[in-house]
Amino acid sequence: DYLLLVRQQANKYAKTTVAPPPKEIKKVQLPSHFQWFNNNQNDTKQEEQALDVWKKGLVSPFKSYQKYMQLHKKAPNRKEIKSKEEGELLFNSDSEADINIPSSLSQHSILKLLSYHVEWLNEDKFEQQCLFIFSLLVYLDPVLTSQNVSILRDVSRKCIELRSMVENKAPLNIIISIIAEIFGQVDLK
């Protein structure tokens, strides 16, 4: 009874047909807030997925390396950086062995050096700077205050800014990814 009534009512309404899809899709330059309509977005999604896989693959080796290095760090003779000049001398020494210096630094000194690197990061020596920042992050305690997290965010923002100016983006991407994935600042990519 009910179905018969519904069919009779449906027959009273005008018949509608669905238009067939267009045979040719025109390429149109859309405004930025509609760019997700473009078919080229599939390529971007694949690149983003590959980047996400790469980032996730960085987390486990970094954490295990960080744990190993913190267990085997130098004697508890904690060195304090008292001035920016002292930090600059420490960073500008050209010895490869100096990347082990952060193991003898206090957490406060590591954070000071990271904040100085926000000013020091530039296009000329960024690869060496990224190596030094990496070694600082290895010895940085993951339990941080909001002020300390702010320093990490500043470092990440500076790396993001510098990334647009250099050709070799890998060292900067590593630092950005470590800060995002290890220290929980995933909104900075």
N, CA and C atoms as an extended XYZ file, in Angstrom:
567
Properties=species:S:1:pos:R:3:atomname:S:1:resname:S:1:resid:I:1 pbc="F F F"
N         0.805       -1.187        0.000 N   ASP     1
C         0.000        0.000        0.000 CA  ASP     1
C         0.864        1.273        0.000 C   ASP     1
N         1.768        1.298        0.959 N   TYR     2
C         2.621        2.476        1.105 CA  TYR     2
C         3.505        2.674       -0.123 C   TYR     2
N         4.118        1.618       -0.622 N   LEU     3
C         4.993        1.722       -1.791 CA  LEU     3
C         4.210        2.174       -3.022 C   LEU     3
N         2.997        1.699       -3.165 N   LEU     4
C         2.159        2.106       -4.289 CA  LEU     4
C         1.878        3.608       -4.214 C   LEU     4
N         1.601        4.105       -3.020 N   LEU     5
C         1.344        5.522       -2.819 CA  LEU     5
C         2.587        6.354       -3.166 C   LEU     5
N         3.756        5.905       -2.757 N   VAL     6
C         5.006        6.620       -3.042 CA  VAL     6
C         5.249        6.646       -4.543 C   VAL     6
N         5.020        5.538       -5.243 N   ARG     7
C         5.226        5.496       -6.700 CA  ARG     7
C         4.282        6.452       -7.416 C   ARG     7
N         3.034        6.491       -6.978 N   GLN     8
C         2.066        7.389       -7.604 CA  GLN     8
C         2.465        8.851       -7.408 C   GLN     8
N         2.941        9.183       -6.218 N   GLN     9
C         3.375       10.555       -5.957 CA  GLN     9
C         4.619       10.883       -6.775 C   GLN     9
N         5.520        9.944       -6.908 N   ALA    10
C         6.751       10.172       -7.666 CA  ALA    10
C         6.439       10.389       -9.137 C   ALA    10
N         5.451        9.706       -9.670 N   ASN    11
C         5.082        9.863      -11.078 CA  ASN    11
C         4.506       11.249      -11.370 C   ASN    11
N         3.993       11.932      -10.367 N   LYS    12
C         3.437       13.266      -10.560 CA  LYS    12
C         4.522       14.320      -10.778 C   LYS    12
N         5.719       14.048      -10.266 N   TYR    13
C         6.817       15.028      -10.386 CA  TYR    13
C         7.473       14.927      -11.750 C   TYR    13
N         8.100       16.024      -12.155 N   ALA    14
C         8.777       16.061      -13.455 CA  ALA    14
C         9.953       15.090      -13.449 C   ALA    14
N        10.179       14.509      -14.598 N   LYS    15
C        11.303       13.582      -14.747 CA  LYS    15
C        12.591       14.384      -14.873 C   LYS    15
N        13.609       13.968      -14.161 N   THR    16
C        14.910       14.638      -14.252 CA  THR    16
C        15.939       13.651      -14.766 C   THR    16
N        16.874       14.192      -15.484 N   THR    17
C        17.967       13.355      -15.974 CA  THR    17
C        19.284       13.976      -15.528 C   THR    17
N        20.246       13.143      -15.390 N   VAL    18
C        21.571       13.597      -14.982 CA  VAL    18
C        22.374       13.875      -16.234 C   VAL    18
N        23.008       15.032      -16.258 N   ALA    19
C        23.822       15.400      -17.420 CA  ALA    19
C        25.051       14.500      -17.481 C   ALA    19
N        25.434       14.108      -18.689 N   PRO    20
C        26.637       13.279      -18.810 CA  PRO    20
C        27.878       14.113      -18.474 C   PRO    20
N        28.941       13.464      -18.011 N   PRO    21
C        30.162       14.218      -17.700 CA  PRO    21
C        30.737       14.839      -18.965 C   PRO    21
N        31.413       15.966      -18.848 N   PRO    22
C        31.967       16.619      -20.040 CA  PRO    22
C        33.032       15.743      -20.697 C   PRO    22
N        33.102       15.827      -22.016 N   LYS    23
C        34.075       15.021      -22.761 CA  LYS    23
C        35.476       15.586      -22.613 C   LYS    23
N        35.562       16.887      -22.432 N   GLU    24
C        36.863       17.532      -22.307 CA  GLU    24
C        36.827       18.483      -21.114 C   GLU    24
N        37.816       18.348      -20.254 N   ILE    25
C        37.884       19.215      -19.081 CA  ILE    25
C        38.852       20.345      -19.379 C   ILE    25
N        38.367       21.552      -19.222 N   LYS    26
C        39.205       22.716      -19.490 CA  LYS    26
C        40.102       22.981      -18.288 C   LYS    26
N        41.340       23.328      -18.578 N   LYS    27
C        42.279       23.716      -17.522 CA  LYS    27
C        42.060       25.189      -17.217 C   LYS    27
N        41.746       25.474      -15.982 N   VAL    28
C        41.476       26.838      -15.561 CA  VAL    28
C        42.385       27.157      -14.379 C   VAL    28
N        42.945       28.352      -14.370 N   GLN    29
C        43.752       28.778      -13.233 CA  GLN    29
C        42.796       29.220      -12.130 C   GLN    29
N        42.717       28.428      -11.086 N   LEU    30
C        41.793       28.706       -9.998 CA  LEU    30
C        42.447       29.591       -8.940 C   LEU    30
N        41.639       30.322       -8.174 N   PRO    31
C        42.199       31.072       -7.044 CA  PRO    31
C        42.836       30.104       -6.047 C   PRO    31
N        43.734       30.616       -5.222 N   SER    32
C        44.510       29.752       -4.332 CA  SER    32
C        43.637       28.919       -3.401 C   SER    32
N        42.514       29.446       -2.940 N   HIS    33
C        41.685       28.680       -2.017 CA  HIS    33
C        40.875       27.578       -2.708 C   HIS    33
N        40.922       27.504       -4.049 N   PHE    34
C        40.279       26.421       -4.784 CA  PHE    34
C        41.290       25.523       -5.490 C   PHE    34
N        42.562       25.667       -5.193 N   GLN    35
C        43.586       24.895       -5.890 CA  GLN    35
C        43.438       23.394       -5.675 C   GLN    35
N        42.777       22.984       -4.632 N   TRP    36
C        42.636       21.553       -4.379 CA  TRP    36
C        41.774       20.857       -5.422 C   TRP    36
N        41.094       21.624       -6.286 N   PHE    37
C        40.314       21.031       -7.368 CA  PHE    37
C        41.196       20.528       -8.506 C   PHE    37
N        42.384       21.045       -8.632 N   ASN    38
C        43.249       20.685       -9.760 CA  ASN    38
C        43.655       19.219       -9.707 C   ASN    38
N        43.788       18.608      -10.877 N   ASN    39
C        44.224       17.215      -10.946 CA  ASN    39
C        45.682       17.055      -10.559 C   ASN    39
N        46.481       18.108      -10.684 N   ASN    40
C        47.892       18.039      -10.319 CA  ASN    40
C        48.068       17.789       -8.834 C   ASN    40
N        47.005       17.910       -8.090 N   GLN    41
C        47.071       17.723       -6.646 CA  GLN    41
C        47.456       16.286       -6.307 C   GLN    41
N        47.141       15.317       -7.170 N   ASN    42
C        47.506       13.931       -6.902 CA  ASN    42
C        49.010       13.783       -6.764 C   ASN    42
N        49.773       14.464       -7.625 N   ASP    43
C        51.225       14.420       -7.541 CA  ASP    43
C        51.693       15.005       -6.219 C   ASP    43
N        51.086       16.101       -5.813 N   THR    44
C        51.459       16.749       -4.559 CA  THR    44
C        51.147       15.833       -3.383 C   THR    44
N        49.994       15.166       -3.434 N   LYS    45
C        49.628       14.253       -2.356 CA  LYS    45
C        50.636       13.118       -2.251 C   LYS    45
N        51.073       12.588       -3.397 N   GLN    46
C        52.060       11.515       -3.377 CA  GLN    46
C        53.373       12.004       -2.781 C   GLN    46
N        53.783       13.225       -3.134 N   GLU    47
C        55.012       13.790       -2.568 CA  GLU    47
C        54.867       13.981       -1.063 C   GLU    47
N        53.700       14.484       -0.629 N   GLU    48
C        53.470       14.691        0.801 CA  GLU    48
C        53.470       13.365        1.544 C   GLU    48
N        52.868       12.323        0.941 N   GLN    49
C        52.861       11.015        1.578 CA  GLN    49
C        54.273       10.464        1.689 C   GLN    49
N        55.081       10.652        0.641 N   ALA    50
C        56.469       10.195        0.685 CA  ALA    50
C        57.234       10.950        1.762 C   ALA    50
N        56.980       12.255        1.879 N   LEU    51
C        57.638       13.056        2.902 CA  LEU    51
C        57.220       12.595        4.294 C   LEU    51
N        55.933       12.281        4.470 N   ASP    52
C        55.462       11.795        5.764 CA  ASP    52
C        56.105       10.463        6.123 C   ASP    52
N        56.235        9.569        5.144 N   VAL    53
C        56.889        8.280        5.379 CA  VAL    53
C        58.343        8.507        5.761 C   VAL    53
N        59.003        9.433        5.066 N   TRP    54
C        60.398        9.754        5.360 CA  TRP    54
C        60.536       10.291        6.780 C   TRP    54
N        59.624       11.193        7.168 N   LYS    55
C        59.672       11.765        8.514 CA  LYS    55
C        59.491       10.683        9.570 C   LYS    55
N        58.504        9.820        9.356 N   LYS    56
C        58.255        8.747       10.320 CA  LYS    56
C        59.458        7.810       10.400 C   LYS    56
N        60.131        7.603        9.267 N   GLY    57
C        61.322        6.759        9.249 CA  GLY    57
C        62.502        7.391        9.954 C   GLY    57
N        62.486        8.695       10.133 N   LEU    58
C        63.567        9.406       10.820 CA  LEU    58
C        63.426        9.305       12.335 C   LEU    58
N        62.205        9.168       12.819 N   VAL    59
C        61.933        9.215       14.252 CA  VAL    59
C        62.642        8.099       15.010 C   VAL    59
N        62.449        6.871       14.596 N   SER    60
C        63.007        5.736       15.331 CA  SER    60
C        64.537        5.746       15.371 C   SER    60
N        65.233        5.923       14.229 N   PRO    61
C        66.700        5.977       14.305 CA  PRO    61
C        67.209        7.147       15.151 C   PRO    61
N        66.558        8.301       15.056 N   PHE    62
C        67.010        9.447       15.847 CA  PHE    62
C        66.838        9.166       17.334 C   PHE    62
N        65.680        8.615       17.715 N   LYS    63
C        65.439        8.331       19.132 CA  LYS    63
C        66.440        7.318       19.673 C   LYS    63
N        66.729        6.273       18.889 N   SER    64
C        67.693        5.279       19.372 CA  SER    64
C        69.098        5.873       19.443 C   SER    64
N        69.468        6.705       18.469 N   TYR    65
C        70.770        7.375       18.500 CA  TYR    65
C        70.841        8.327       19.692 C   TYR    65
N        69.769        9.071       19.923 N   GLN    66
C        69.708       10.009       21.041 CA  GLN    66
C        69.866        9.264       22.371 C   GLN    66
N        69.168        8.155       22.504 N   LYS    67
C        69.245        7.367       23.737 CA  LYS    67
C        70.661        6.836       23.948 C   LYS    67
N        71.258        6.302       22.887 N   TYR    68
C        72.619        5.770       22.974 CA  TYR    68
C        73.611        6.867       23.364 C   TYR    68
N        73.522        8.017       22.695 N   MET    69
C        74.470        9.106       22.957 CA  MET    69
C        74.284        9.681       24.363 C   MET    69
N        73.073        9.749       24.842 N   GLN    70
C        72.857       10.281       26.185 CA  GLN    70
C        73.339        9.309       27.256 C   GLN    70
N        73.263        8.018       26.965 N   LEU    71
C        73.791        7.031       27.909 CA  LEU    71
C        75.315        7.051       27.954 C   LEU    71
N        75.941        7.390       26.843 N   HIS    72
C        77.400        7.354       26.739 CA  HIS    72
C        78.028        8.745       26.704 C   HIS    72
N        77.339        9.734       27.249 N   LYS    73
C        77.917       11.079       27.212 CA  LYS    73
C        79.010       11.225       28.260 C   LYS    73
N        79.770       12.271       28.087 N   LYS    74
C        80.936       12.517       28.936 CA  LYS    74
C        80.542       12.679       30.402 C   LYS    74
N        81.566       12.709       31.231 N   ALA    75
C        81.384       12.862       32.677 CA  ALA    75
C        80.479       14.054       32.996 C   ALA    75
N        79.829       14.022       34.135 N   PRO    76
C        78.865       15.076       34.460 CA  PRO    76
C        79.471       16.458       34.711 C   PRO    76
N        80.638       16.722       34.183 N   ASN    77
C        81.243       18.051       34.251 CA  ASN    77
C        80.472       18.962       33.306 C   ASN    77
N        79.443       19.580       33.749 N   ARG    78
C        78.588       20.378       32.876 CA  ARG    78
C        79.195       21.743       32.617 C   ARG    78
N        79.384       22.024       31.355 N   LYS    79
C        79.965       23.290       30.926 CA  LYS    79
C        78.825       24.283       30.673 C   LYS    79
N        79.012       25.518       31.097 N   GLU    80
C        78.014       26.573       30.885 CA  GLU    80
C        78.516       27.573       29.851 C   GLU    80
N        77.659       27.942       28.932 N   ILE    81
C        77.953       29.004       27.972 CA  ILE    81
C        77.454       30.299       28.608 C   ILE    81
N        78.364       31.219       28.823 N   LYS    82
C        78.001       32.444       29.539 CA  LYS    82
C        77.697       33.624       28.617 C   LYS    82
N        78.175       33.564       27.376 N   SER    83
C        77.940       34.696       26.473 CA  SER    83
C        77.769       34.200       25.041 C   SER    83
N        77.231       35.079       24.221 N   LYS    84
C        77.050       34.765       22.807 CA  LYS    84
C        78.402       34.568       22.127 C   LYS    84
N        79.392       35.363       22.525 N   GLU    85
C        80.734       35.260       21.934 CA  GLU    85
C        81.357       33.898       22.241 C   GLU    85
N        81.168       33.428       23.473 N   GLU    86
C        81.690       32.116       23.852 CA  GLU    86
C        81.018       31.017       23.019 C   GLU    86
N        79.723       31.150       22.817 N   GLY    87
C        78.997       30.193       21.984 CA  GLY    87
C        79.459       30.237       20.544 C   GLY    87
N        79.736       31.447       20.052 N   GLU    88
C        80.205       31.604       18.675 CA  GLU    88
C        81.588       30.984       18.493 C   GLU    88
N        82.466       31.164       19.473 N   LEU    89
C        83.793       30.536       19.419 CA  LEU    89
C        83.663       29.017       19.416 C   LEU    89
N        82.760       28.523       20.237 N   LEU    90
C        82.529       27.083       20.312 CA  LEU    90
C        82.024       26.544       18.981 C   LEU    90
N        81.094       27.254       18.370 N   PHE    91
C        80.526       26.813       17.097 CA  PHE    91
C        81.505       26.969       15.943 C   PHE    91
N        82.250       28.053       15.917 N   ASN    92
C        83.117       28.349       14.777 CA  ASN    92
C        84.434       27.595       14.762 C   ASN    92
N        84.719       26.808       15.797 N   SER    93
C        85.926       25.986       15.717 CA  SER    93
C        85.672       24.934       14.647 C   SER    93
N        86.612       24.755       13.739 N   ASP    94
C        86.390       23.950       12.538 CA  ASP    94
C        86.618       22.455       12.725 C   ASP    94
N        86.859       22.020       13.914 N   SER    95
C        87.149       20.608       14.138 CA  SER    95
C        85.869       19.773       14.079 C   SER    95
N        85.957       18.624       13.409 N   GLU    96
C        84.810       17.706       13.337 CA  GLU    96
C        84.487       17.139       14.717 C   GLU    96
N        85.513       17.003       15.569 N   ALA    97
C        85.301       16.454       16.905 CA  ALA    97
C        84.419       17.362       17.754 C   ALA    97
N        84.286       18.610       17.346 N   ASP    98
C        83.519       19.563       18.134 CA  ASP    98
C        82.016       19.296       18.111 C   ASP    98
N        81.558       18.408       17.249 N   ILE    99
C        80.127       18.088       17.295 CA  ILE    99
C        79.813       17.245       18.529 C   ILE    99
N        80.842       16.748       19.227 N   ASN   100
C        80.623       16.025       20.478 CA  ASN   100
C        80.613       16.957       21.684 C   ASN   100
N        80.891       18.224       21.474 N   ILE   101
C        80.907       19.201       22.569 CA  ILE   101
C        79.566       19.272       23.298 C   ILE   101
N        78.428       19.211       22.613 N   PRO   102
C        77.160       19.320       23.344 CA  PRO   102
C        76.986       18.279       24.446 C   PRO   102
N        77.697       17.160       24.373 N   SER   103
C        77.559       16.154       25.428 CA  SER   103
C        78.056       16.675       26.769 C   SER   103
N        78.937       17.678       26.745 N   SER   104
C        79.459       18.230       28.000 CA  SER   104
C        78.728       19.501       28.429 C   SER   104
N        77.715       19.901       27.682 N   LEU   105
C        76.987       21.137       27.990 CA  LEU   105
C        75.759       20.866       28.854 C   LEU   105
N        75.395       21.854       29.653 N   SER   106
C        74.158       21.757       30.428 CA  SER   106
C        72.967       21.995       29.493 C   SER   106
N        71.788       21.624       29.953 N   GLN   107
C        70.573       21.843       29.156 CA  GLN   107
C        70.364       23.330       28.882 C   GLN   107
N        70.666       24.140       29.875 N   HIS   108
C        70.524       25.590       29.720 CA  HIS   108
C        71.438       26.101       28.601 C   HIS   108
N        72.666       25.601       28.554 N   SER   109
C        73.618       26.031       27.518 CA  SER   109
C        73.196       25.544       26.141 C   SER   109
N        72.674       24.329       26.074 N   ILE   110
C        72.197       23.800       24.789 CA  ILE   110
C        71.078       24.693       24.253 C   ILE   110
N        70.156       25.067       25.122 N   LEU   111
C        69.049       25.936       24.704 CA  LEU   111
C        69.540       27.325       24.310 C   LEU   111
N        70.543       27.839       25.022 N   LYS   112
C        71.130       29.136       24.646 CA  LYS   112
C        71.731       29.058       23.249 C   LYS   112
N        72.499       27.990       22.996 N   LEU   113
C        73.126       27.837       21.681 CA  LEU   113
C        72.077       27.713       20.582 C   LEU   113
N        71.001       26.990       20.863 N   LEU   114
C        69.927       26.879       19.869 CA  LEU   114
C        69.317       28.246       19.580 C   LEU   114
N        69.133       29.049       20.616 N   SER   115
C        68.562       30.387       20.383 CA  SER   115
C        69.540       31.274       19.617 C   SER   115
N        70.848       31.102       19.850 N   TYR   116
C        71.837       31.871       19.087 CA  TYR   116
C        71.828       31.458       17.617 C   TYR   116
N        71.584       30.184       17.374 N   HIS   117
C        71.583       29.699       15.991 CA  HIS   117
C        70.451       30.303       15.165 C   HIS   117
N        69.406       30.750       15.808 N   VAL   118
C        68.335       31.431       15.071 CA  VAL   118
C        68.912       32.668       14.391 C   VAL   118
N        69.812       33.361       15.076 N   GLU   119
C        70.452       34.546       14.496 CA  GLU   119
C        71.575       34.172       13.532 C   GLU   119
N        72.284       33.088       13.831 N   TRP   120
C        73.468       32.733       13.051 CA  TRP   120
C        73.157       32.008       11.750 C   TRP   120
N        72.023       31.323       11.672 N   LEU   121
C        71.724       30.529       10.472 CA  LEU   121
C        71.713       31.409        9.232 C   LEU   121
N        72.504       31.017        8.239 N   ASN   122
C        72.528       31.756        6.979 CA  ASN   122
C        72.856       30.803        5.840 C   ASN   122
N        72.791       31.305        4.637 N   GLU   123
C        72.984       30.476        3.444 CA  GLU   123
C        74.417       29.978        3.290 C   GLU   123
N        75.384       30.686        3.863 N   ASP   124
C        76.787       30.360        3.623 CA  ASP   124
C        77.231       29.057        4.284 C   ASP   124
N        76.954       28.917        5.588 N   LYS   125
C        77.460       27.759        6.320 CA  LYS   125
C        76.327       26.934        6.918 C   LYS   125
N        75.178       26.885        6.268 N   PHE   126
C        74.024       26.245        6.890 CA  PHE   126
C        74.204       24.745        7.091 C   PHE   126
N        74.980       24.076        6.215 N   GLU   127
C        75.168       22.631        6.379 CA  GLU   127
C        75.935       22.332        7.662 C   GLU   127
N        76.989       23.093        7.924 N   GLN   128
C        77.752       22.923        9.160 CA  GLN   128
C        76.883       23.298       10.361 C   GLN   128
N        76.095       24.349       10.209 N   GLN   129
C        75.222       24.774       11.295 CA  GLN   129
C        74.165       23.713       11.594 C   GLN   129
N        73.624       23.097       10.556 N   CYS   130
C        72.622       22.045       10.757 CA  CYS   130
C        73.230       20.844       11.475 C   CYS   130
N        74.464       20.524       11.156 N   LEU   131
C        75.152       19.427       11.839 CA  LEU   131
C        75.299       19.748       13.325 C   LEU   131
N        75.680       20.973       13.629 N   PHE   132
C        75.841       21.385       15.023 CA  PHE   132
C        74.487       21.411       15.733 C   PHE   132
N        73.445       21.914       15.066 N   ILE   133
C        72.099       21.931       15.654 CA  ILE   133
C        71.625       20.501       15.901 C   ILE   133
N        71.913       19.605       14.951 N   PHE   134
C        71.556       18.195       15.120 CA  PHE   134
C        72.189       17.646       16.394 C   PHE   134
N        73.486       17.927       16.584 N   SER   135
C        74.164       17.408       17.776 CA  SER   135
C        73.597       18.039       19.050 C   SER   135
N        73.165       19.290       18.978 N   LEU   136
C        72.514       19.910       20.139 CA  LEU   136
C        71.180       19.226       20.442 C   LEU   136
N        70.416       18.921       19.391 N   LEU   137
C        69.115       18.273       19.582 CA  LEU   137
C        69.257       16.861       20.136 C   LEU   137
N        70.358       16.191       19.794 N   VAL   138
C        70.597       14.839       20.314 CA  VAL   138
C        70.689       14.868       21.837 C   VAL   138
N        71.335       15.883       22.382 N   TYR   139
C        71.548       15.958       23.827 CA  TYR   139
C        70.498       16.785       24.559 C   TYR   139
N        69.510       17.269       23.845 N   LEU   140
C        68.456       18.067       24.468 CA  LEU   140
C        67.434       17.154       25.134 C   LEU   140
N        67.127       17.448       26.370 N   ASP   141
C        66.136       16.688       27.122 CA  ASP   141
C        64.757       16.918       26.499 C   ASP   141
N        63.993       15.857       26.223 N   PRO   142
C        62.692       16.039       25.567 CA  PRO   142
C        61.631       16.699       26.451 C   PRO   142
N        61.855       16.761       27.768 N   VAL   143
C        60.907       17.431       28.653 CA  VAL   143
C        61.278       18.916       28.678 C   VAL   143
N        60.413       19.739       28.072 N   LEU   144
C        60.731       21.156       27.873 CA  LEU   144
C        59.622       22.057       28.406 C   LEU   144
N        60.016       23.241       28.832 N   THR   145
C        59.031       24.250       29.233 CA  THR   145
C        58.519       24.958       27.977 C   THR   145
N        57.508       25.777       28.146 N   SER   146
C        56.959       26.491       26.984 CA  SER   146
C        57.983       27.456       26.388 C   SER   146
N        58.838       28.054       27.230 N   GLN   147
C        59.886       28.947       26.715 CA  GLN   147
C        60.898       28.163       25.879 C   GLN   147
N        61.229       26.960       26.339 N   ASN   148
C        62.183       26.130       25.604 CA  ASN   148
C        61.598       25.657       24.278 C   ASN   148
N        60.322       25.310       24.289 N   VAL   149
C        59.645       24.906       23.056 CA  VAL   149
C        59.623       26.077       22.080 C   VAL   149
N        59.461       27.280       22.602 N   SER   150
C        59.468       28.476       21.758 CA  SER   150
C        60.809       28.632       21.035 C   SER   150
N        61.903       28.314       21.718 N   ILE   151
C        63.230       28.371       21.088 CA  ILE   151
C        63.300       27.371       19.938 C   ILE   151
N        62.817       26.147       20.182 N   LEU   152
C        62.816       25.129       19.119 CA  LEU   152
C        61.963       25.575       17.938 C   LEU   152
N        60.824       26.170       18.219 N   ARG   153
C        59.947       26.646       17.148 CA  ARG   153
C        60.625       27.750       16.340 C   ARG   153
N        61.375       28.620       17.019 N   ASP   154
C        62.115       29.676       16.315 CA  ASP   154
C        63.183       29.079       15.402 C   ASP   154
N        63.875       28.051       15.891 N   VAL   155
C        64.891       27.375       15.066 CA  VAL   155
C        64.223       26.771       13.836 C   VAL   155
N        63.099       26.099       14.057 N   SER   156
C        62.386       25.472       12.945 CA  SER   156
C        61.898       26.510       11.937 C   SER   156
N        61.350       27.608       12.411 N   ARG   157
C        60.882       28.671       11.507 CA  ARG   157
C        62.032       29.243       10.687 C   ARG   157
N        63.180       29.424       11.321 N   LYS   158
C        64.348       29.951       10.609 CA  LYS   158
C        64.799       28.957        9.539 C   LYS   158
N        64.770       27.662        9.865 N   CYS   159
C        65.132       26.632        8.878 CA  CYS   159
C        64.143       26.625        7.714 C   CYS   159
N        62.863       26.786        8.016 N   ILE   160
C        61.841       26.832        6.965 CA  ILE   160
C        62.075       28.037        6.064 C   ILE   160
N        62.394       29.171        6.667 N   GLU   161
C        62.668       30.389        5.900 CA  GLU   161
C        63.899       30.201        5.011 C   GLU   161
N        64.935       29.604        5.560 N   LEU   162
C        66.183       29.401        4.825 CA  LEU   162
C        66.019       28.348        3.727 C   LEU   162
N        65.127       27.381        3.955 N   ARG   163
C        64.912       26.295        2.991 CA  ARG   163
C        64.483       26.820        1.625 C   ARG   163
N        63.754       27.922        1.600 N   SER   164
C        63.296       28.476        0.323 CA  SER   164
C        64.419       29.169       -0.445 C   SER   164
N        65.557       29.397        0.212 N   MET   165
C        66.652       30.130       -0.430 CA  MET   165
C        67.815       29.251       -0.880 C   MET   165
N        67.839       27.996       -0.458 N   VAL   166
C        68.990       27.141       -0.770 CA  VAL   166
C        68.569       25.982       -1.665 C   VAL   166
N        69.551       25.396       -2.330 N   GLU   167
C        69.263       24.280       -3.224 CA  GLU   167
C        69.254       22.950       -2.473 C   GLU   167
N        70.245       22.740       -1.598 N   ASN   168
C        70.336       21.501       -0.825 CA  ASN   168
C        69.483       21.636        0.432 C   ASN   168
N        68.269       21.123        0.373 N   LYS   169
C        67.312       21.297        1.455 CA  LYS   169
C        67.385       20.196        2.510 C   LYS   169
N        68.101       19.114        2.239 N   ALA   170
C        68.099       17.945        3.120 CA  ALA   170
C        68.505       18.255        4.562 C   ALA   170
N        69.628       18.964        4.807 N   PRO   171
C        69.983       19.231        6.209 CA  PRO   171
C        68.908       20.029        6.952 C   PRO   171
N        68.320       20.988        6.264 N   LEU   172
C        67.267       21.795        6.889 CA  LEU   172
C        66.018       20.954        7.136 C   LEU   172
N        65.670       20.087        6.175 N   ASN   173
C        64.507       19.213        6.347 CA  ASN   173
C        64.687       18.276        7.533 C   ASN   173
N        65.910       17.810        7.748 N   ILE   174
C        66.172       16.918        8.882 CA  ILE   174
C        65.923       17.655       10.195 C   ILE   174
N        66.443       18.864       10.315 N   ILE   175
C        66.250       19.645       11.548 CA  ILE   175
C        64.768       19.949       11.759 C   ILE   175
N        64.091       20.377       10.703 N   ILE   176
C        62.658       20.687       10.797 CA  ILE   176
C        61.877       19.441       11.213 C   ILE   176
N        62.209       18.300       10.617 N   SER   177
C        61.503       17.053       10.920 CA  SER   177
C        61.758       16.588       12.346 C   SER   177
N        62.984       16.728       12.822 N   ILE   178
C        63.290       16.325       14.200 CA  ILE   178
C        62.486       17.177       15.178 C   ILE   178
N        62.471       18.473       14.955 N   ILE   179
C        61.717       19.358       15.853 CA  ILE   179
C        60.224       19.047       15.771 C   ILE   179
N        59.736       18.773       14.565 N   ALA   180
C        58.306       18.484       14.391 CA  ALA   180
C        57.918       17.144       15.009 C   ALA   180
N        58.667       16.106       14.702 N   GLU   181
C        58.267       14.754       15.092 CA  GLU   181
C        58.732       14.365       16.499 C   GLU   181
N        59.955       14.689       16.866 N   ILE   182
C        60.501       14.268       18.159 CA  ILE   182
C        60.024       15.184       19.283 C   ILE   182
N        60.005       16.474       19.014 N   PHE   183
C        59.653       17.433       20.056 CA  PHE   183
C        58.213       17.928       19.936 C   PHE   183
N        57.403       17.251       19.117 N   GLY   184
C        55.964       17.476       19.078 CA  GLY   184
C        55.487       18.786       18.486 C   GLY   184
N        56.219       19.334       17.529 N   GLN   185
C        55.813       20.594       16.900 CA  GLN   185
C        55.388       20.328       15.452 C   GLN   185
N        54.425       19.423       15.278 N   VAL   186
C        54.048       18.941       13.949 CA  VAL   186
C        53.407       20.004       13.061 C   VAL   186
N        52.982       21.115       13.640 N   ASP   187
C        52.397       22.163       12.801 CA  ASP   187
C        53.457       22.911       12.006 C   ASP   187
N        54.728       22.745       12.362 N   LEU   188
C        55.828       23.391       11.628 CA  LEU   188
C        56.423       22.383       10.662 C   LEU   188
N        56.213       22.597        9.378 N   LYS   189
C        56.744       21.647        8.393 CA  LYS   189
C        57.519       22.382        7.380 C   LYS   189
